[in-house]
mmCIF file of C-alpha atoms in Angstrom:
data_model
loop_
_atom_site.group_PDB
_atom_site.id
_atom_site.type_symbol
_atom_site.label_atom_id
_atom_site.label_comp_id
_atom_site.label_asym_id
_atom_site.label_seq_id
_atom_site.Cartn_x
_atom_site.Cartn_y
_atom_site.Cartn_z
ATOM 1 C CA MET W 1 29.852 263.216 -71.830
ATOM 2 C CA LEU W 2 32.686 261.153 -70.577
ATOM 3 C CA THR W 3 32.846 259.800 -67.181
ATOM 4 C CA ALA W 4 35.595 260.943 -64.832
ATOM 5 C CA SER W 5 36.821 257.525 -64.801
ATOM 6 C CA LEU W 6 37.652 257.391 -68.249
ATOM 7 C CA GLN W 7 38.867 261.111 -68.648
ATOM 8 C CA GLN W 8 41.396 260.038 -66.376
ATOM 9 C CA LYS W 9 42.540 257.289 -68.169
ATOM 10 C CA ILE W 10 43.101 259.544 -71.341
ATOM 11 C CA LYS W 11 44.971 261.718 -69.410
ATOM 12 C CA ARG W 12 47.239 259.122 -68.054
ATOM 13 C CA TYR W 13 47.665 257.448 -71.805
ATOM 14 C CA LYS W 14 48.423 260.978 -73.121
ATOM 15 C CA ASP W 15 51.192 261.339 -69.947
ATOM 16 C CA ILE W 16 52.906 258.354 -70.188
ATOM 17 C CA TYR W 17 53.136 258.482 -74.257
ATOM 18 C CA ALA W 18 54.684 261.850 -73.499
ATOM 19 C CA GLN W 19 56.881 260.687 -71.560
ATOM 20 C CA LEU W 20 58.113 257.958 -73.809
ATOM 21 C CA LYS W 21 58.116 260.089 -76.889
ATOM 22 C CA ASP W 22 60.968 262.240 -75.236
ATOM 23 C CA GLU W 23 62.777 259.675 -73.929
ATOM 24 C CA LEU W 24 62.595 256.978 -76.782
ATOM 25 C CA LYS W 25 61.634 258.788 -79.962
ATOM 26 C CA TRP W 26 65.066 258.053 -82.142
ATOM 27 C CA LYS W 27 65.053 254.689 -80.902
ATOM 28 C CA VAL W 28 61.782 253.010 -82.183
ATOM 29 C CA PRO W 29 61.017 252.991 -85.852
ATOM 30 C CA ASP W 30 56.969 253.839 -85.388
ATOM 31 C CA GLN W 31 56.057 256.328 -82.953
ATOM 32 C CA ARG W 32 52.515 253.831 -82.500
ATOM 33 C CA LEU W 33 54.786 251.149 -80.561
ATOM 34 C CA LEU W 34 54.948 253.834 -77.721
ATOM 35 C CA MET W 35 51.096 254.678 -77.873
ATOM 36 C CA THR W 36 50.965 250.496 -77.503
ATOM 37 C CA VAL W 37 53.055 250.429 -74.628
ATOM 38 C CA ALA W 38 51.577 253.843 -72.818
ATOM 39 C CA SER W 39 48.195 251.902 -73.306
ATOM 40 C CA MET W 40 49.221 249.042 -71.659
ATOM 41 C CA TYR W 41 50.066 250.419 -68.262
ATOM 42 C CA VAL W 42 46.554 252.283 -68.513
ATOM 43 C CA VAL W 43 44.656 249.070 -69.613
ATOM 44 C CA ASN W 44 46.451 247.028 -66.895
ATOM 45 C CA HIS W 45 45.995 249.594 -64.160
ATOM 46 C CA ARG W 46 49.596 249.784 -63.615
ATOM 47 C CA GLU W 47 51.546 252.595 -62.467
ATOM 48 C CA PHE W 48 53.854 253.534 -64.703
ATOM 49 C CA HIS W 49 57.346 255.022 -63.830
ATOM 50 C CA LEU W 50 59.926 255.682 -66.322
ATOM 51 C CA GLN W 51 63.460 255.011 -65.043
ATOM 52 C CA ARG W 52 62.479 251.666 -63.658
ATOM 53 C CA PHE W 53 60.979 251.054 -67.381
ATOM 54 C CA LEU W 54 64.101 252.057 -68.925
ATOM 55 C CA ARG W 55 65.994 250.296 -66.528
ATOM 56 C CA LEU W 56 64.397 247.104 -67.584
ATOM 57 C CA SER W 57 64.365 247.691 -70.991
ATOM 58 C CA ASN W 58 68.482 248.418 -70.798
ATOM 59 C CA TYR W 59 69.000 245.356 -68.773
ATOM 60 C CA ILE W 60 66.988 243.005 -71.169
ATOM 61 C CA LYS W 61 69.205 244.217 -73.856
ATOM 62 C CA GLU W 62 72.517 243.763 -71.975
ATOM 63 C CA GLN W 63 71.230 240.199 -71.152
ATOM 64 C CA VAL W 64 70.686 239.014 -74.977
ATOM 65 C CA GLY W 65 73.419 238.197 -77.459
ATOM 66 C CA MET W 66 74.118 240.443 -80.261
ATOM 67 C CA PHE W 67 71.358 239.020 -82.978
ATOM 68 C CA SER W 68 68.323 238.750 -80.555
ATOM 69 C CA ALA W 69 65.025 240.230 -81.431
ATOM 70 C CA LEU W 70 65.075 241.749 -78.012
ATOM 71 C CA LYS W 71 67.978 243.377 -79.128
ATOM 72 C CA SER W 72 65.974 246.125 -80.566
ATOM 73 C CA TYR W 73 63.041 247.932 -79.890
ATOM 74 C CA HIS W 74 61.122 244.826 -79.329
ATOM 75 C CA ARG W 75 62.470 245.226 -75.631
ATOM 76 C CA PHE W 76 60.278 247.911 -75.319
ATOM 77 C CA PRO W 77 56.998 246.301 -75.711
ATOM 78 C CA THR W 78 58.638 243.025 -73.412
ATOM 79 C CA ALA W 79 60.163 245.251 -70.838
ATOM 80 C CA ALA W 80 56.365 246.965 -70.365
ATOM 81 C CA LEU W 81 54.880 243.185 -70.269
ATOM 82 C CA LEU W 82 57.336 241.957 -67.565
ATOM 83 C CA ASP W 83 56.886 245.483 -65.496
ATOM 84 C CA ILE W 84 52.848 244.723 -65.724
ATOM 85 C CA ARG W 85 52.919 241.421 -64.874
ATOM 86 C CA PHE W 86 55.441 240.609 -62.324
ATOM 87 C CA GLU W 87 56.693 242.436 -59.087
ATOM 88 C CA ARG W 88 60.212 240.959 -59.824
ATOM 89 C CA PRO W 89 60.518 241.643 -63.732
ATOM 90 C CA GLU W 90 64.362 241.078 -63.870
ATOM 91 C CA GLU W 91 63.979 237.496 -62.441
ATOM 92 C CA LYS W 92 61.238 236.595 -64.584
ATOM 93 C CA PHE W 93 63.040 237.747 -67.741
ATOM 94 C CA HIS W 94 65.551 235.009 -67.036
ATOM 95 C CA GLU W 95 62.755 232.574 -66.581
ATOM 96 C CA LEU W 96 61.337 233.919 -70.167
ATOM 97 C CA LEU W 97 64.709 233.319 -71.637
ATOM 98 C CA ASN W 98 64.709 229.364 -70.337
ATOM 99 C CA LEU W 99 61.270 229.289 -71.597
ATOM 100 C CA TYR W 100 61.789 230.688 -74.951
ATOM 101 C CA GLU W 101 64.557 228.034 -75.362
ATOM 102 C CA LYS W 102 62.107 225.488 -74.656
ATOM 103 C CA CYS W 103 59.567 226.919 -77.201
ATOM 104 C CA ILE W 104 62.651 226.846 -79.684
ATOM 105 C CA GLN W 105 63.172 223.014 -79.057
ATOM 106 C CA LEU W 106 59.603 221.885 -79.264
ATOM 107 C CA GLY W 107 59.764 223.820 -82.825
ATOM 108 C CA PHE W 108 58.783 227.319 -82.600
ATOM 109 C CA GLY W 109 60.888 229.417 -84.764
ATOM 110 C CA ARG W 110 63.141 231.893 -83.191
ATOM 111 C CA GLY W 111 62.067 235.802 -83.113
ATOM 112 C CA ALA W 112 60.101 238.224 -81.344
ATOM 113 C CA PHE W 113 56.632 236.471 -81.665
ATOM 114 C CA THR W 114 58.098 233.583 -79.736
ATOM 115 C CA TYR W 115 59.635 235.499 -76.999
ATOM 116 C CA LEU W 116 55.877 237.264 -77.058
ATOM 117 C CA ALA W 117 54.078 233.543 -76.716
ATOM 118 C CA ALA W 118 56.602 232.693 -73.658
ATOM 119 C CA LEU W 119 55.685 235.716 -71.969
ATOM 120 C CA VAL W 120 51.924 235.334 -72.544
ATOM 121 C CA LEU W 121 51.880 231.361 -71.188
ATOM 122 C CA MET W 122 54.056 232.809 -68.121
ATOM 123 C CA SER W 123 51.473 235.564 -67.716
ATOM 124 C CA THR W 124 48.142 232.992 -68.083
ATOM 125 C CA VAL W 125 49.565 229.603 -66.567
ATOM 126 C CA GLU W 126 50.801 229.604 -62.787
ATOM 127 C CA ASP W 127 52.529 226.095 -62.373
ATOM 128 C CA HIS W 128 55.808 225.633 -64.322
ATOM 129 C CA ASN W 129 55.368 221.958 -64.245
ATOM 130 C CA ASP W 130 52.278 222.411 -66.760
ATOM 131 C CA TYR W 131 54.600 224.658 -69.357
ATOM 132 C CA GLN W 132 55.607 221.152 -71.546
ATOM 133 C CA GLU W 133 52.102 220.285 -72.026
ATOM 134 C CA LYS W 134 50.450 223.760 -72.783
ATOM 135 C CA LEU W 135 53.683 224.395 -75.349
ATOM 136 C CA GLU W 136 52.686 221.270 -77.327
ATOM 137 C CA LYS W 137 49.263 222.152 -77.416
ATOM 138 C CA SER W 138 49.710 225.548 -78.265
ATOM 139 C CA LEU W 139 51.984 223.984 -81.533
ATOM 140 C CA ALA W 140 49.396 221.795 -82.214
ATOM 141 C CA VAL W 141 46.813 224.626 -82.311
ATOM 142 C CA TYR W 142 49.176 226.796 -84.903
ATOM 143 C CA LYS W 143 49.764 223.633 -87.048
ATOM 144 C CA GLY W 144 46.113 223.160 -87.294
ATOM 145 C CA MET W 145 45.799 227.275 -88.139
ATOM 146 C CA LYS W 146 48.422 226.987 -90.591
ATOM 147 C CA ALA W 147 46.977 223.865 -92.108
ATOM 148 C CA LYS W 148 43.749 225.686 -92.688
ATOM 149 C CA HIS W 149 44.989 228.962 -93.834
ATOM 150 C CA PHE W 150 48.708 228.331 -95.047
ATOM 151 C CA PHE W 151 49.643 231.708 -96.476
ATOM 152 C CA LEU W 152 47.659 234.056 -93.301
ATOM 153 C CA THR W 153 49.466 232.168 -90.594
ATOM 154 C CA SER W 154 52.737 233.235 -89.661
ATOM 155 C CA SER W 155 54.700 233.091 -86.151
ATOM 156 C CA SER W 156 52.633 236.487 -85.418
ATOM 157 C CA ASP W 157 49.980 234.126 -84.396
ATOM 158 C CA TYR W 158 52.258 232.449 -82.055
ATOM 159 C CA PRO W 159 50.295 234.337 -79.296
ATOM 160 C CA LEU W 160 47.266 233.670 -79.747
ATOM 161 C CA ALA W 161 47.905 229.815 -80.317
ATOM 162 C CA VAL W 162 49.110 230.130 -76.771
ATOM 163 C CA LEU W 163 46.097 231.856 -75.350
ATOM 164 C CA LEU W 164 43.726 229.055 -77.129
ATOM 165 C CA ALA W 165 45.578 226.124 -76.335
ATOM 166 C CA ASN W 166 44.937 227.516 -72.424
ATOM 167 C CA THR W 167 41.298 227.300 -73.025
ATOM 168 C CA GLY W 168 41.135 223.810 -72.430
ATOM 169 C CA GLU W 169 39.311 222.418 -74.930
ATOM 170 C CA ASP W 170 40.007 219.557 -77.924
ATOM 171 C CA VAL W 171 42.349 220.975 -80.671
ATOM 172 C CA ASN W 172 39.589 219.714 -83.157
ATOM 173 C CA LYS W 173 37.154 221.488 -81.923
ATOM 174 C CA LEU W 174 38.935 224.578 -81.409
ATOM 175 C CA GLN W 175 39.671 224.255 -85.039
ATOM 176 C CA ASP W 176 36.056 223.774 -86.190
ATOM 177 C CA ARG W 177 34.909 226.569 -84.505
ATOM 178 C CA MET W 178 37.712 229.172 -85.348
ATOM 179 C CA GLU W 179 36.744 228.140 -89.028
ATOM 180 C CA SER W 180 33.033 228.597 -88.552
ATOM 181 C CA PHE W 181 33.470 231.929 -86.990
ATOM 182 C CA TYR W 182 36.103 232.366 -90.311
ATOM 183 C CA GLU W 183 33.572 231.287 -93.071
ATOM 184 C CA LYS W 184 30.324 233.174 -91.245
ATOM 185 C CA LEU W 185 31.935 236.553 -90.746
ATOM 186 C CA SER W 186 32.767 236.282 -94.453
ATOM 187 C CA ALA W 187 29.401 235.668 -95.356
ATOM 188 C CA ARG W 188 28.099 238.567 -93.200
ATOM 189 C CA GLY W 189 30.518 240.842 -95.372
ATOM 190 C CA PHE W 190 33.903 240.999 -93.493
ATOM 191 C CA ARG W 191 37.325 240.785 -95.395
ATOM 192 C CA LYS W 192 38.980 237.639 -95.276
ATOM 193 C CA GLY W 193 42.654 237.751 -94.373
ATOM 194 C CA ASN W 194 45.155 238.113 -91.422
ATOM 195 C CA ASP W 195 42.533 240.643 -89.520
ATOM 196 C CA LEU W 196 39.403 238.300 -90.127
ATOM 197 C CA GLN W 197 41.421 235.145 -88.867
ATOM 198 C CA PHE W 198 42.567 236.798 -85.837
ATOM 199 C CA LEU W 199 38.949 238.238 -85.255
ATOM 200 C CA SER W 200 37.695 234.310 -85.358
ATOM 201 C CA HIS W 201 40.383 233.591 -83.211
ATOM 202 C CA ILE W 202 39.356 235.906 -80.539
ATOM 203 C CA LEU W 203 35.648 235.358 -80.531
ATOM 204 C CA THR W 204 36.618 231.424 -80.055
ATOM 205 C CA LEU W 205 38.186 232.495 -76.939
ATOM 206 C CA ASN W 206 34.712 232.867 -75.662
ATOM 207 C CA LYS W 207 33.434 229.626 -75.056
ATOM 208 C CA GLU W 208 30.194 230.181 -73.633
ATOM 209 C CA ALA W 209 28.441 232.437 -76.222
ATOM 210 C CA LYS W 210 26.898 230.805 -79.795
ATOM 211 C CA THR W 211 28.516 231.344 -82.653
ATOM 212 C CA ASP W 212 25.495 233.047 -84.519
ATOM 213 C CA LEU W 213 25.227 235.696 -82.200
ATOM 214 C CA LEU W 214 28.918 236.636 -81.870
ATOM 215 C CA VAL W 215 28.611 236.773 -85.653
ATOM 216 C CA GLU W 216 25.493 238.817 -85.583
ATOM 217 C CA ARG W 217 26.746 241.427 -83.083
ATOM 218 C CA CYS W 218 30.049 241.779 -84.765
ATOM 219 C CA GLY W 219 28.004 242.960 -87.754
ATOM 220 C CA ARG W 220 25.921 245.259 -85.848
ATOM 221 C CA ILE W 221 28.778 246.457 -84.153
ATOM 222 C CA MET W 222 30.354 247.907 -87.790
ATOM 223 C CA ASP W 223 27.062 249.082 -88.753
ATOM 224 C CA LEU W 224 26.912 251.092 -85.474
ATOM 225 C CA PHE W 225 29.879 252.547 -85.815
ATOM 226 C CA LYS W 226 29.555 253.737 -89.606
ATOM 227 C CA GLN W 227 26.512 255.269 -88.138
ATOM 228 C CA SER W 228 28.376 257.029 -85.439
ATOM 229 C CA GLY W 229 30.791 258.573 -88.098
ATOM 230 C CA THR W 230 33.243 256.215 -87.766
ATOM 231 C CA LYS W 231 34.223 253.619 -90.715
ATOM 232 C CA LEU W 232 35.941 250.414 -89.099
ATOM 233 C CA LYS W 233 38.965 249.001 -91.136
ATOM 234 C CA ALA W 234 40.027 245.551 -91.521
ATOM 235 C CA MET W 235 42.730 246.361 -88.860
ATOM 236 C CA HIS W 236 39.698 247.012 -86.573
ATOM 237 C CA TYR W 237 38.293 243.652 -86.387
ATOM 238 C CA PRO W 238 39.962 242.726 -82.885
ATOM 239 C CA ALA W 239 38.641 245.697 -81.440
ATOM 240 C CA ILE W 240 34.894 244.662 -82.694
ATOM 241 C CA GLY W 241 35.868 241.352 -81.113
ATOM 242 C CA LEU W 242 36.410 242.720 -77.834
ATOM 243 C CA LEU W 243 33.219 244.746 -77.868
ATOM 244 C CA ALA W 244 31.101 241.511 -79.065
ATOM 245 C CA PHE W 245 31.603 240.412 -75.907
ATOM 246 C CA VAL W 246 29.341 242.669 -73.871
ATOM 247 C CA ASP W 247 25.967 242.123 -73.905
ATOM 248 C CA GLU W 248 24.969 245.806 -73.894
ATOM 249 C CA TYR W 249 27.460 246.889 -76.804
ATOM 250 C CA GLU W 250 24.707 248.843 -78.718
ATOM 251 C CA LYS W 251 24.420 251.815 -75.597
ATOM 252 C CA GLU W 252 28.282 251.817 -75.426
ATOM 253 C CA ILE W 253 29.075 252.774 -78.813
ATOM 254 C CA PRO W 254 28.471 256.826 -78.489
ATOM 255 C CA THR W 255 30.782 256.632 -75.341
ATOM 256 C CA ILE W 256 33.330 255.269 -77.396
ATOM 257 C CA GLN W 257 33.008 257.566 -80.237
ATOM 258 C CA GLN W 258 33.277 260.356 -77.658
ATOM 259 C CA MET W 259 36.663 258.999 -76.813
ATOM 260 C CA ILE W 260 37.711 258.591 -80.120
ATOM 261 C CA ASN W 261 36.877 262.390 -81.103
ATOM 262 C CA LYS W 262 38.755 263.386 -78.235
ATOM 263 C CA LEU W 263 42.164 261.673 -79.049
ATOM 264 C CA HIS W 264 41.651 262.567 -82.800
ATOM 265 C CA SER W 265 41.544 266.476 -81.220
ATOM 266 C CA GLU W 266 44.849 265.836 -79.516
ATOM 267 C CA LYS W 267 47.877 267.252 -81.228
ATOM 268 C CA VAL W 268 50.095 264.453 -80.497
ATOM 269 C CA PHE W 269 47.484 261.723 -81.789
ATOM 270 C CA LYS W 270 45.382 263.713 -84.295
ATOM 271 C CA TRP W 271 47.839 262.049 -87.247
ATOM 272 C CA HIS W 272 47.011 258.116 -86.012
ATOM 273 C CA LYS W 273 43.435 258.253 -86.131
ATOM 274 C CA ASP W 274 43.113 254.111 -87.022
ATOM 275 C CA ILE W 275 45.069 253.310 -83.578
ATOM 276 C CA ASN W 276 43.096 255.878 -81.751
ATOM 277 C CA ILE W 277 40.157 253.632 -82.531
ATOM 278 C CA MET W 278 41.907 250.592 -81.293
ATOM 279 C CA MET W 279 43.096 252.720 -77.993
ATOM 280 C CA SER W 280 39.522 253.680 -77.287
ATOM 281 C CA VAL W 281 38.098 250.698 -77.483
ATOM 282 C CA ASN W 282 41.070 248.963 -74.955
ATOM 283 C CA ILE W 283 40.696 251.675 -72.391
ATOM 284 C CA PHE W 284 36.992 251.701 -72.390
ATOM 285 C CA MET W 285 37.067 247.585 -72.165
ATOM 286 C CA SER W 286 39.617 248.135 -69.441
ATOM 287 C CA ASP W 287 37.473 250.927 -67.461
ATOM 288 C CA LYS W 288 34.293 248.544 -67.912
ATOM 289 C CA MET W 289 36.172 245.403 -66.467
ATOM 290 C CA GLU W 290 36.884 247.345 -63.259
ATOM 291 C CA ASN W 291 33.186 246.966 -62.251
ATOM 292 C CA ALA W 292 32.674 243.045 -61.720
ATOM 293 C CA LYS W 293 29.148 243.932 -61.763
ATOM 294 C CA LEU W 294 29.083 244.395 -65.349
ATOM 295 C CA LEU W 295 30.849 240.877 -66.234
ATOM 296 C CA GLU W 296 30.575 237.445 -65.147
ATOM 297 C CA THR W 297 34.148 236.063 -64.134
ATOM 298 C CA GLU W 298 34.403 233.775 -67.357
ATOM 299 C CA ILE W 299 34.205 236.851 -69.614
ATOM 300 C CA TYR W 300 36.118 238.999 -67.552
ATOM 301 C CA THR W 301 38.977 236.502 -68.062
ATOM 302 C CA ALA W 302 38.647 236.140 -71.665
ATOM 303 C CA MET W 303 38.786 240.104 -72.040
ATOM 304 C CA GLU W 304 41.728 240.578 -70.180
ATOM 305 C CA THR W 305 43.131 237.852 -72.446
ATOM 306 C CA ILE W 306 41.661 238.935 -75.639
ATOM 307 C CA ILE W 307 43.408 242.918 -74.661
ATOM 308 C CA GLN W 308 47.050 241.051 -74.240
ATOM 309 C CA ALA W 309 46.703 238.993 -77.692
ATOM 310 C CA GLN W 310 45.604 242.056 -79.695
ATOM 311 C CA GLN W 311 48.636 244.044 -78.367
ATOM 312 C CA ALA W 312 50.755 241.313 -79.134
ATOM 313 C CA ALA W 313 49.068 241.160 -82.624
ATOM 314 C CA PHE W 314 49.309 244.790 -82.819
ATOM 315 C CA ILE W 315 53.042 244.636 -82.126
ATOM 316 C CA ALA W 316 53.496 241.832 -84.674
ATOM 317 C CA VAL W 317 51.776 244.188 -87.252
ATOM 318 C CA LEU W 318 54.453 247.175 -86.222
ATOM 319 C CA ALA W 319 57.052 244.735 -86.320
ATOM 320 C CA ALA W 320 56.312 243.635 -90.392
ATOM 321 C CA VAL W 321 55.789 247.428 -91.113
ATOM 322 C CA ALA W 322 59.151 248.198 -89.537
ATOM 323 C CA ALA W 323 60.992 245.249 -91.056
ATOM 324 C CA THR W 324 59.671 246.406 -94.623
ATOM 325 C CA SER W 325 60.708 250.025 -94.263
ATOM 326 C CA SER W 326 64.337 248.955 -92.988
ATOM 327 C CA SER W 327 64.762 246.915 -96.095
ATOM 328 C CA GLY W 328 63.490 249.535 -98.384
ATOM 329 C CA GLY W 329 60.636 247.866 -99.533
ATOM 330 C CA GLY W 330 58.087 250.515 -98.402
ATOM 331 C CA GLU W 331 57.341 253.048 -96.236
ATOM 332 C CA GLY W 332 57.080 252.725 -92.326
#
């Protein structure tokens, strides 16, 4: 039986999604984008006010040039992140625009993921004077990723490069740890590709745990979900990374499976089974993080960061799907 807290969170998620769908279903290329936005408010324990969100989305659209990524549906997750993170989101948006231009001057490419990278930096670095140094290190981390996995690494990795740079670790050490996770997970049966690279980056954010321990947990989590009736795909690798940070992960899987079944049974979500799995893990983790006794401070901070990275990555996936669809190259 799901706890009252988890049931309430699922209800909030459904309610927020319903509001967004009623208002924006013709303005986004994929309804899963609205599911992601709805989950952001639930996961970050932030009240959702539709009119405030729409005002901020429209404000963003009015403030950018004709060819900006934020002129299109990218403004919705950007508005959600600003609304969730900051008390004066309009003011922060202008700070975001300035930081975006700094990113471009340093060598980041123009586009939606540079905006997301700048947003991640604003959310995780308090002192504006540190921005330049953090961005330079982020670009170094990104170039290290590109050097190891040229064809897997793209601008969608910018936000995660920022998060990894914020760990304070030496760039070369980060790179070695990421590569170690990638190869060991592959040997454990995980499929090489973008999703495995992302999982290896997520696990690298946890500086405390040993590599072999986290790799073993990831493999075990895959097996446990399969036994419970859910076969995880490569797109779910980031969710596995989240659960690998929980010491008592084995006893939590049945609860998450109940949440997955609950979302599958909802009429509005039943056609999105893959994303239901991701949302169940994210909502479950956010609920767990509310109980400070369960998690040590370092892990709590890492998990907050990872959920943010996962949301950014999923928005990246949806953007790629939408771009392919709009160019006639496939279905969205």
